[in-house]
mmCIF file of C-alpha atoms in Angstrom:
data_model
loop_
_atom_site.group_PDB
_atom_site.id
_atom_site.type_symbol
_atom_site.label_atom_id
_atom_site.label_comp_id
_atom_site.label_asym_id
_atom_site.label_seq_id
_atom_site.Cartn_x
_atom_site.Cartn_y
_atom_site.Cartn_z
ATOM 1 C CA UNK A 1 15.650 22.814 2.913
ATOM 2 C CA UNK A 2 14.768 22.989 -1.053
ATOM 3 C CA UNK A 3 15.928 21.206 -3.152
ATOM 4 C CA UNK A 4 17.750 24.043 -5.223
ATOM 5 C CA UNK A 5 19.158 25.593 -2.037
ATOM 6 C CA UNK A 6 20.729 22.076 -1.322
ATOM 7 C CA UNK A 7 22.020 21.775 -4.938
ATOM 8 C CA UNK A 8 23.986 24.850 -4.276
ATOM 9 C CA UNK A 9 25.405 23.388 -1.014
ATOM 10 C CA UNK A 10 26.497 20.861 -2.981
ATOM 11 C CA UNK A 11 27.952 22.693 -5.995
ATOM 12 C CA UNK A 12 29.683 25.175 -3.880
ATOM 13 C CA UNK A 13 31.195 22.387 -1.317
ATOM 14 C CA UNK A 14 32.297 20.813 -4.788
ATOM 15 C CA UNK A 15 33.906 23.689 -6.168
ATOM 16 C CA UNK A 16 36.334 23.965 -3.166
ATOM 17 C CA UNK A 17 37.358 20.190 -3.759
ATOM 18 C CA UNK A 18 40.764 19.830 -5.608
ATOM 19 C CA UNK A 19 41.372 15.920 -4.813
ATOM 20 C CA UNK A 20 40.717 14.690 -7.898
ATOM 21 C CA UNK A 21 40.382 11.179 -7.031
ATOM 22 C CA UNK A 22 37.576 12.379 -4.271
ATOM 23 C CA UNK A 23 35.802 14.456 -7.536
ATOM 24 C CA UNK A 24 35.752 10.806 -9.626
ATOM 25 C CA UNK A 25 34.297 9.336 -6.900
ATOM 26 C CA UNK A 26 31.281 11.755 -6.147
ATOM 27 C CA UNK A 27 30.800 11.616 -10.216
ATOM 28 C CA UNK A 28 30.803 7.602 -10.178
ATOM 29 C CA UNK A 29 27.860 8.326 -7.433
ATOM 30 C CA UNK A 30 25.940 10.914 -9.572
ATOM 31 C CA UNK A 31 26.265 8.548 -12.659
ATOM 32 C CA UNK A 32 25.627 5.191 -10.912
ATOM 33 C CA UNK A 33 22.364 6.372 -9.538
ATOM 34 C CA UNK A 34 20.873 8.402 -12.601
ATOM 35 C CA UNK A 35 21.924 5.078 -14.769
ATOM 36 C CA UNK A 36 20.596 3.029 -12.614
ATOM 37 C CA UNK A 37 17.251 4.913 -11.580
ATOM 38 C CA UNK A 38 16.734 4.828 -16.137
ATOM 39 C CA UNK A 39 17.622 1.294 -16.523
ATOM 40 C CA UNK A 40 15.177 0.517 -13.741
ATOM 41 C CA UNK A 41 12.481 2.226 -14.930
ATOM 42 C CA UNK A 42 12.963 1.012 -18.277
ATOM 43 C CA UNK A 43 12.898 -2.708 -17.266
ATOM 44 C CA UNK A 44 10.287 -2.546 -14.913
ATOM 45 C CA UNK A 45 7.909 -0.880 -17.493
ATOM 46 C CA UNK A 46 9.357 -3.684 -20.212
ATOM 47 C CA UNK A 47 8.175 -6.491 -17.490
ATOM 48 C CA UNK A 48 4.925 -4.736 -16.955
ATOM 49 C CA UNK A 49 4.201 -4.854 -20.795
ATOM 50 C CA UNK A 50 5.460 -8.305 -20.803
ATOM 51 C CA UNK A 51 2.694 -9.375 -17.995
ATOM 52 C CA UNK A 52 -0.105 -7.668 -19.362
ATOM 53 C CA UNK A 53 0.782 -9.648 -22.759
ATOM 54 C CA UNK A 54 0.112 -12.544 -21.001
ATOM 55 C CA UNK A 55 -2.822 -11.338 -18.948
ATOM 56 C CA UNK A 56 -4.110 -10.842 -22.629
ATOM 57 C CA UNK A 57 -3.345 -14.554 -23.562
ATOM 58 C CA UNK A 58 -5.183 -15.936 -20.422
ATOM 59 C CA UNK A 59 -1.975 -16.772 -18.947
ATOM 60 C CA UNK A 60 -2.070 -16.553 -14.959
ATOM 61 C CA UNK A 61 -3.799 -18.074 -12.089
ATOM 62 C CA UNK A 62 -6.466 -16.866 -9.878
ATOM 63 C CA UNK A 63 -5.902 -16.417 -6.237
ATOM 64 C CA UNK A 64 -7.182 -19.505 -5.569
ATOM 65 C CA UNK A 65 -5.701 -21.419 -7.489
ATOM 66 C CA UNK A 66 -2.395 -20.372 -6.288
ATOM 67 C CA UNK A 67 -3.518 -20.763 -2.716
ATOM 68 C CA UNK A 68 -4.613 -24.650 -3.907
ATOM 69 C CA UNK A 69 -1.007 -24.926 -5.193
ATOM 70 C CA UNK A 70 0.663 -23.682 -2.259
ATOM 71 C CA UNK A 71 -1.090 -26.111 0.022
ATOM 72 C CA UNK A 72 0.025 -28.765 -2.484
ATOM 73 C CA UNK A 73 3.410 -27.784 -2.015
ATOM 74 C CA UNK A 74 3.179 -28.149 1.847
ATOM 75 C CA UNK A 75 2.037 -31.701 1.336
ATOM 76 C CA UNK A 76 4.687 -32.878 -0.375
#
């Protein structure tokens, strides 16, 4: 099924709804995923930015050294 042929599924299943408690709910859906799918994306790329900032600066470890760390951890 397409995606447009499932929207009007949806539409027309909606339309026949009158509960409006039931309607509030399917909107708090809709909203709560398109809100949280943008304020994802926007953090994630903020974070990215944020890391290759201090890629830039030299901050980080290699591979190694965080496998020498980790086996320092175990140690202790």
């Amino acid at each position: 099924m397409k995606t447009a042929e499932l929207k009007n599924i949806l539409i027309s299943h909606i339309n026949q709804i009158d509960d409006e408690s039931y309607l509030n709910a399917l909107r708090t859906i809709i909203e709560s995923k398109s809100n949280f799918s943008n304020s994802y994306l926007e953090e994630y790329n903020n974070e990215l930015l944020i890391a290759e900032e201090e890629i830039e600066k030299g901050n980080y470890f290699s591979h190694q050294e965080v496998k020498d760390k980790m086996e320092q951890w175990k140690k202790n």
